[in-house]
Coordinates of C-alpha atoms and ligand atoms in Angstrom, one line a residue:
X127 CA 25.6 -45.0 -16.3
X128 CA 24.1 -41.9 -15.5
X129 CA 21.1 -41.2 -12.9
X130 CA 19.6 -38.2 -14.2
X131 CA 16.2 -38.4 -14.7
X132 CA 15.1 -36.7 -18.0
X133 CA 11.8 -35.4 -18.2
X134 CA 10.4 -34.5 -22.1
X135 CA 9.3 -30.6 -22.3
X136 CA 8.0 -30.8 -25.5
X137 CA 9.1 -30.1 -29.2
X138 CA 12.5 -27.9 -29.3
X139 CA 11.6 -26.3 -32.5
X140 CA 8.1 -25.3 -31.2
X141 CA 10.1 -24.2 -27.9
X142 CA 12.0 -22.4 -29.7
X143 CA 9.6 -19.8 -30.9
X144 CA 9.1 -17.9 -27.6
X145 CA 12.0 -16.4 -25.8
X146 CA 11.1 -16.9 -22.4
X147 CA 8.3 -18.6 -20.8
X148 CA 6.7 -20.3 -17.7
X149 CA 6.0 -23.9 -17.8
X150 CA 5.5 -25.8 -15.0
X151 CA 6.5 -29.8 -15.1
X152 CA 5.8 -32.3 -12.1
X153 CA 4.8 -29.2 -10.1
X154 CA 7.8 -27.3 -10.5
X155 CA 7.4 -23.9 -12.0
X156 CA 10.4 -23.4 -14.5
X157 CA 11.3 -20.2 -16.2
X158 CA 12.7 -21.8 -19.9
X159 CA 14.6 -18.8 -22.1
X160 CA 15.8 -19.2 -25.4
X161 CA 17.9 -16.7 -26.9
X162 CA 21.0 -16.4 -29.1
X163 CA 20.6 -20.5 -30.1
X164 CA 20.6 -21.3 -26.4
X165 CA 17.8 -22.4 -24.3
X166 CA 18.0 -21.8 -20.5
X167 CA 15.8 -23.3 -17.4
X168 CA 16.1 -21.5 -13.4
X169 CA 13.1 -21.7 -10.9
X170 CA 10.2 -20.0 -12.6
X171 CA 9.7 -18.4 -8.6
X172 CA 11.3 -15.6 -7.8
X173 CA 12.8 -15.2 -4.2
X174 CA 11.3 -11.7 -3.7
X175 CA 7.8 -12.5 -3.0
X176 CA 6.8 -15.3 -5.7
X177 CA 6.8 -13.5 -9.3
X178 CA 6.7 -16.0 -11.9
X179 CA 9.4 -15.1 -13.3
X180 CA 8.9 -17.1 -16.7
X181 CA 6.2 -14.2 -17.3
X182 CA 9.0 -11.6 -17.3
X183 CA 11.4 -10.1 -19.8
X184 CA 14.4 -10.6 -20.8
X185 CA 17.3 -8.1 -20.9
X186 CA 20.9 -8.8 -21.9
X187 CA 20.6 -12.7 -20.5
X188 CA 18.7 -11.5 -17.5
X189 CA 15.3 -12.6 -16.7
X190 CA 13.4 -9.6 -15.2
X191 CA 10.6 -10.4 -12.7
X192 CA 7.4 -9.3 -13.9
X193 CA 6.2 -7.9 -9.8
X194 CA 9.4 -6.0 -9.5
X195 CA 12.4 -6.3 -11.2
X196 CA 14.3 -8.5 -9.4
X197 CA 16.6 -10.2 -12.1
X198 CA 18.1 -13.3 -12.6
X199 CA 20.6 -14.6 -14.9
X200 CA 18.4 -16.5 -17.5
X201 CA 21.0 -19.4 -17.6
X202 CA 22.7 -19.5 -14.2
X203 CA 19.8 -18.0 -11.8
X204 CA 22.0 -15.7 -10.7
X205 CA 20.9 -12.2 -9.9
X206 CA 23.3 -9.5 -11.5
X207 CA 23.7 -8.0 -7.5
X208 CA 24.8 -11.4 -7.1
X209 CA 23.9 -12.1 -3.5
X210 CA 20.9 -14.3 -5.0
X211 CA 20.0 -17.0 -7.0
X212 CA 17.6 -19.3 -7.8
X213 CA 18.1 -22.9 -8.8
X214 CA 19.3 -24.0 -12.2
X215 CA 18.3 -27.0 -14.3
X216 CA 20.0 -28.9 -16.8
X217 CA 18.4 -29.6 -20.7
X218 CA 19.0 -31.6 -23.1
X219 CA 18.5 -31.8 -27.3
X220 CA 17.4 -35.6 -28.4
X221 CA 15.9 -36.5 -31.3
X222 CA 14.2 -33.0 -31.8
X223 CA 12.8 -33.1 -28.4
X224 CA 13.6 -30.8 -25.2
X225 CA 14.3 -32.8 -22.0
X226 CA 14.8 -31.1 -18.4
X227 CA 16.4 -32.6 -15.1
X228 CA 14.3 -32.2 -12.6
X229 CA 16.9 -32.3 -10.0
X230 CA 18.7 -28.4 -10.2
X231 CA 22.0 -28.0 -10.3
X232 CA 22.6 -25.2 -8.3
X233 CA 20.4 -24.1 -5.0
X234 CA 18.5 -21.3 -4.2
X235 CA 20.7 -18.3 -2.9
X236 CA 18.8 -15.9 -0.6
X237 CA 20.8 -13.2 0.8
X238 CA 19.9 -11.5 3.9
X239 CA 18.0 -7.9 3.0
X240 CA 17.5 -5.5 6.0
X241 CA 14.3 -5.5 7.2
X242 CA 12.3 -2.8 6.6
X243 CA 11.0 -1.0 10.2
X244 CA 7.6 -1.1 9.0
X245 CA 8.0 -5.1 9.4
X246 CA 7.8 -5.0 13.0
X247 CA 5.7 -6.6 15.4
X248 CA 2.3 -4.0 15.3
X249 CA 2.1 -3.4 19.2
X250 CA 0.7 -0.5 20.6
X251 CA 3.4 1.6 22.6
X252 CA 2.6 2.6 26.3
X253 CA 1.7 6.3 26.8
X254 CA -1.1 9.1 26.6
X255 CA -3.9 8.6 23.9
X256 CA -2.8 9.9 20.5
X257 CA -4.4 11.6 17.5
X258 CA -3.1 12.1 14.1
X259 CA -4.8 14.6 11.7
X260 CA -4.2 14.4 8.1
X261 CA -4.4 17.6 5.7
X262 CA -5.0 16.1 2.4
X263 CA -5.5 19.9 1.0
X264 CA -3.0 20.7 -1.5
X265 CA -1.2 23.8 -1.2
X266 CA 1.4 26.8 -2.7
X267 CA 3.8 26.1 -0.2
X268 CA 5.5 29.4 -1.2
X269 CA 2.4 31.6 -1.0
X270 CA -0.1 29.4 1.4
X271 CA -3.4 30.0 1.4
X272 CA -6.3 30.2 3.9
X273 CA -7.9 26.1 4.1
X274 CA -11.1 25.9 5.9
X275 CA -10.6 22.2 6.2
X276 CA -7.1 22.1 7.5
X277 CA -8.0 25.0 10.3
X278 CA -10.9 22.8 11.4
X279 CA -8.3 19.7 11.7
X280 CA -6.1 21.8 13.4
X281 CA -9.0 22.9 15.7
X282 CA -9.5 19.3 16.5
X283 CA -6.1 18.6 17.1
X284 CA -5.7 21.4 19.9
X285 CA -8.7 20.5 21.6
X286 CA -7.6 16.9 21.3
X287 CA -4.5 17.7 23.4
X288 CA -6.1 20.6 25.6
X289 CA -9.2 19.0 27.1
X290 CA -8.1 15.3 26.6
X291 CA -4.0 15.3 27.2
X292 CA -3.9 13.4 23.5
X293 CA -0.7 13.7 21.8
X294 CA -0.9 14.9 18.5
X295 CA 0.2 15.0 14.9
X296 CA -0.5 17.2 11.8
X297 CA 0.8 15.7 8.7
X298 CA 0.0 17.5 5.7
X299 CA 0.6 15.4 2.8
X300 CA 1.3 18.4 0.7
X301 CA 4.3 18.6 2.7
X302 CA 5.4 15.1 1.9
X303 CA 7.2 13.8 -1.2
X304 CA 5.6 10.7 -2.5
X305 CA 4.9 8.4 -5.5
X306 CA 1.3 7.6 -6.7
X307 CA 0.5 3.9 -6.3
X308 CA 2.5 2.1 -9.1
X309 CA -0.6 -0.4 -9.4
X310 CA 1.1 -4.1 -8.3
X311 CA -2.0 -5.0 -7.1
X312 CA -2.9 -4.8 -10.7
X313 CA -0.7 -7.7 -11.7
X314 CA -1.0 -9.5 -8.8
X315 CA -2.8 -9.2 -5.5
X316 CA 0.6 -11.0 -4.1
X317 CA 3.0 -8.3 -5.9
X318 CA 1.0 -5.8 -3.7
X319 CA 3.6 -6.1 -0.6
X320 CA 3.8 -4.5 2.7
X321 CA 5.3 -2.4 3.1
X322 CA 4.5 -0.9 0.1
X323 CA 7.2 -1.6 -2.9
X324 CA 7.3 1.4 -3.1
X325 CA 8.5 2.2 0.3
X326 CA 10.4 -0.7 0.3
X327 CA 12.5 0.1 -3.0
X328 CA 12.7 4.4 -2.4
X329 CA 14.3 5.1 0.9
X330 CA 13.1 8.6 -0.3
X331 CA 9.4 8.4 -0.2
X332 CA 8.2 9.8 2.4
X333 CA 4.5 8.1 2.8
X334 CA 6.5 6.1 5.3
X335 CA 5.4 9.1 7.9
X336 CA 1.1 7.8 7.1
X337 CA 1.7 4.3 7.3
X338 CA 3.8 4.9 10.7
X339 CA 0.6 6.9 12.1
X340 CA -1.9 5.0 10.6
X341 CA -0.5 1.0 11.5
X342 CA 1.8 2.1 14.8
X343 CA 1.4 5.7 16.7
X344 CA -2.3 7.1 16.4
X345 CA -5.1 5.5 18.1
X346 CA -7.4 8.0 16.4
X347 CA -7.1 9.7 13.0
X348 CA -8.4 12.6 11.4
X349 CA -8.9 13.2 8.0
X350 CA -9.6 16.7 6.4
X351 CA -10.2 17.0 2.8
X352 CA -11.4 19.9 0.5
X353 CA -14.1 19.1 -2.0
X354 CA -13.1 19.1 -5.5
X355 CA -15.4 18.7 -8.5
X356 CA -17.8 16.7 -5.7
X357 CA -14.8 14.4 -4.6
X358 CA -11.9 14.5 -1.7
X359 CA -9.0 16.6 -3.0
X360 CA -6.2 14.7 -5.2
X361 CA -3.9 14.0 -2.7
X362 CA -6.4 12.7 -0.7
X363 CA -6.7 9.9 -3.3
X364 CA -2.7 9.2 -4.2
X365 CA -2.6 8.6 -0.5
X366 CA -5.4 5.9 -0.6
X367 CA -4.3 4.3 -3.2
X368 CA -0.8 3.7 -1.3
X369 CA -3.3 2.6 1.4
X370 CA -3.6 -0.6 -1.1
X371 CA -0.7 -2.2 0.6
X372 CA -2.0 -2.1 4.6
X373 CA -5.8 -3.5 3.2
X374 CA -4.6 -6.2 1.4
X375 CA -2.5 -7.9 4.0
X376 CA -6.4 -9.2 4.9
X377 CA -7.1 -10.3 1.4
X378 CA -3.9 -11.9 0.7
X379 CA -2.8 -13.1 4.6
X380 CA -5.4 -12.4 6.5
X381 CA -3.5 -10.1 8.4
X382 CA -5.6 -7.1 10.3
X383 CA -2.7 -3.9 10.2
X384 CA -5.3 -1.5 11.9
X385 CA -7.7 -2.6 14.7
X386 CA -8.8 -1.1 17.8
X387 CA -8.3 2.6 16.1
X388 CA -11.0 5.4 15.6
X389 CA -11.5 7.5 12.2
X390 CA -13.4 10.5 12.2
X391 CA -13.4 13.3 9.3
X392 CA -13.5 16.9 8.5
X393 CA -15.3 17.6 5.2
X394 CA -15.6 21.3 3.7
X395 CA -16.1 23.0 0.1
X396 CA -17.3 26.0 -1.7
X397 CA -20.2 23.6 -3.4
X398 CA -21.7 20.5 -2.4
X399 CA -21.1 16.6 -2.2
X400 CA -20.4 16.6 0.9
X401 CA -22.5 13.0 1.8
X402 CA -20.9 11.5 -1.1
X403 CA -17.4 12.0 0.0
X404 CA -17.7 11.4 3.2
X405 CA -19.6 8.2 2.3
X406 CA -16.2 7.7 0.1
X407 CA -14.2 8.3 3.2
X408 CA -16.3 6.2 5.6
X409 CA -16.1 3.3 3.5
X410 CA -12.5 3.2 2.5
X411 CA -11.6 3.6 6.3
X412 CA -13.6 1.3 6.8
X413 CA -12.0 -1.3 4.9
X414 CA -8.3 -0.5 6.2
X415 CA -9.5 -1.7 9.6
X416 CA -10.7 1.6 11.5
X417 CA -13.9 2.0 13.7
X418 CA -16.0 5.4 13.8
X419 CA -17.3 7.3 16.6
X420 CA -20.9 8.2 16.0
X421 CA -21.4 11.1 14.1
X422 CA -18.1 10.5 12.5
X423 CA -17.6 13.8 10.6
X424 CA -18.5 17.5 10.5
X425 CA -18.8 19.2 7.2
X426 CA -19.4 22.9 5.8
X427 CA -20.5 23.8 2.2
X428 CA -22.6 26.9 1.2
X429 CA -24.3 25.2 -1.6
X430 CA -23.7 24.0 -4.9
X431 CA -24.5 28.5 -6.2
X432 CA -21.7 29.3 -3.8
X433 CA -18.8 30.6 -5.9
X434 CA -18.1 33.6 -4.1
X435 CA -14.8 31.5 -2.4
X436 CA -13.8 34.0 -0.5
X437 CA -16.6 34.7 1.5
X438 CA -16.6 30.9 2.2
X439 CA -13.7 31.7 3.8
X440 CA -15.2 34.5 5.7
X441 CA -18.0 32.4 7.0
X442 CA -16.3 29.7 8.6
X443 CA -13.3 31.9 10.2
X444 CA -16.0 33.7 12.0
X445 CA -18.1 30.5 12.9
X446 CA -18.3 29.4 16.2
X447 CA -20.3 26.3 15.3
X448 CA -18.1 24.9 13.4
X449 CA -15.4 25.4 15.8
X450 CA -17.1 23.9 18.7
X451 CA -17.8 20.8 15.9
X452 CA -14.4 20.0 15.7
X453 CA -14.0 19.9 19.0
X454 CA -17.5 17.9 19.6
X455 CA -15.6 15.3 16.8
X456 CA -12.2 15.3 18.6
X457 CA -14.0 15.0 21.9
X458 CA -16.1 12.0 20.3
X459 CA -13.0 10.6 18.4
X460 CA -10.7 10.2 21.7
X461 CA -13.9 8.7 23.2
X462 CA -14.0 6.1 21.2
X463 CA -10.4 5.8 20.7
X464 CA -9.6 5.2 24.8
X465 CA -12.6 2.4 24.6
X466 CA -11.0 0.7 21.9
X467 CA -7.5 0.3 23.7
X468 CA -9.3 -0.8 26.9
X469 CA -9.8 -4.0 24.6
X470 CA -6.7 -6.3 24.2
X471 CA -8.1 -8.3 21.9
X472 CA -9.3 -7.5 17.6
X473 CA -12.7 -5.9 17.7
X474 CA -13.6 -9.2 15.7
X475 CA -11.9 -11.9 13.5
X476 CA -13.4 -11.4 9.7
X477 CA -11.4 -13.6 7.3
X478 CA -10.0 -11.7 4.5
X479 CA -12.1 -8.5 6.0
X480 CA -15.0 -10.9 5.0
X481 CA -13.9 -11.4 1.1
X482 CA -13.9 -15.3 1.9
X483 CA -14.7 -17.0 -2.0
X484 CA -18.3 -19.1 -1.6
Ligands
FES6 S1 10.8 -8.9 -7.7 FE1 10.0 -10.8 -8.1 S2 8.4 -11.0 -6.7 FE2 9.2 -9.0 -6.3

């Protein structure tokens, strides 16, 4: 006699009609396929990081995760690499009704993936105080051009080291080869991983530098942007939207990435905005975890008339003021930056960065 446990899925015909879907029976989340007169049923879970994989696709008897692309074979669970699987579970035709066992047939197989170095324990390494800028201008790499905001940040960034014995760091992200934000968060705040996908499935993307400086090496950052059409430049926004992945560790784990780190940022344009972006700036900052000193930013526009770009240029080569400014901001940004280590604990403990539902 047999000690299977049948459990009734519903009509076969009806089942029938959709080629792969996720049902869940008794709790279990089941991804059930039928294709080519065959129906098939593996965990509806999918061992990356959850992906119901009964949402997927199907391509050549391979389920396709809908976060990632993992794939699994629709029938077996085994992945095409395979090094992993997920379970399997017996079905049965009776009467014009689908039954499933319960029990799988075959276990989960998980095989060991490197870890990625951006999984380590966040600690911060002994040593002087350290300052990052970052040049979000974009720029002719062959034929470079004059930036008023990246000369400011690089202003900071010397006077940072000179006056205070900071380390520092100028990453220009035009130098760096990375993707825009593929938009996981959009199907799932879970499919939005860190560290990134992205950087976890492109060993060539080269964001991997930011998140290093903003979650491990910089206690204080700088940001400089140029002002374009009243926003921060492009590049300035493909970075934040990569950003995606460190803020929502809180939402999703309620894991801080960046505490006990200073912001500060260097704003300048031909035309004006500049409250708006930096209010842009301040608030996305913000919400990655960062604290700011007070009077967080300097800023230079000639006014919205000003088209005559060149002789912005002019204005703040020969500018003492705003020289000394981004020194005053470095000087206040290390400031706050060495009070914020003296602390060995979180500035505070917000659930979710205070997203907690009612
Ligand atoms: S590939 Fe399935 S959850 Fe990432």
């Amino acid at each position: 006699m047999s000690d299977k446990t049948w459990t009734k899925i519903g009509k076969a015909g009806e089942l029938k009609a959709t080629e792969l879907q996720q049902i869940e029976i008794a709790g279990k989340k089941i991804a059930l396929s039928y294709k080519d007169g065959k129906f098939g049923a593996i965990s509806g879970t999918c061992l990356h990081v959850g992906g119901p994989l009964g949402k997927g696709t199907i391509k050549d008897d391979y389920v396709i995760c809908p976060w990632h692309s993992w794939d699994y074979h629709r029938i077996t669970g085994i992945g095409s690499g395979l090094k992993d699987a997920v379970p399997q579970y017996e079905l049965k035709e009776e009467n014009g009704d689908l039954f499933i066992n319960l029990t799988p047939i075959t276990q989960a197989k998980h095989s060991k993936h490197p870890k990625h170095p951006l999984t380590r324990k966040i600690e911060r390494a002994p040593g002087p105080i350290r300052v990052a800028g970052i040049s979000t201008t974009v720029m002719n790499k062959k034929n470079p051009r004059y930036s008023t905001s990246e000369v400011l940040l690089e202003e900071s960034l010397k006077h940072a080291a000179s006056e205070h014995g900071a380390e520092t760091k100028l990453i220009r992200l035009s130098d760096l080869n990375f993707s825009h934000c593929e938009g996981y968060y959009s199907k799932s705040a879970h499919a939005c991983t860190w560290p990134c996908t992205i950087t976890q499935f492109d060993s060539k993307d080269e964001l991997t530098e930011v998140y290093e400086a903003f979650v491990f090496w910089a206690d204080a950052v700088i940001i400089s942007t140029p002002i374009r059409w009243g926003a921060a430049s492009s590049l300035y926004y493909k970075m934040t939207e990569r950003m995606n992945a460190v803020q929502n560790q809180m939402t999703i784990t309620n894991r801080v990435l960046i505490q006990n780190k200073a912001a500060s940022f260097i704003i300048t344009g031909g035309q004006d905005n500049i409250q708006s972006v930096v209010g842009q700036m301040m608030m996305f900052f913000g919400e990655l975890g960062f604290s700011f000193p007070q009077f967080p930013f300097i800023a230079h526009s000639r006014g919205w008339h000003a088209e005559d770009m060149e002789n912005n240029v002019a204005y703040v080569q020969k500018s003492g003021r705003l020289k000394e400014g981004a020194h005053a901001l470095a000087d206040r940004s290390v400031t706050l930056a060495k009070e914020l280590i003296k602390k060995s604990a979180p500035l505070c403990e917000v659930e979710k960065g205070g997203r907690k539902a009612q």
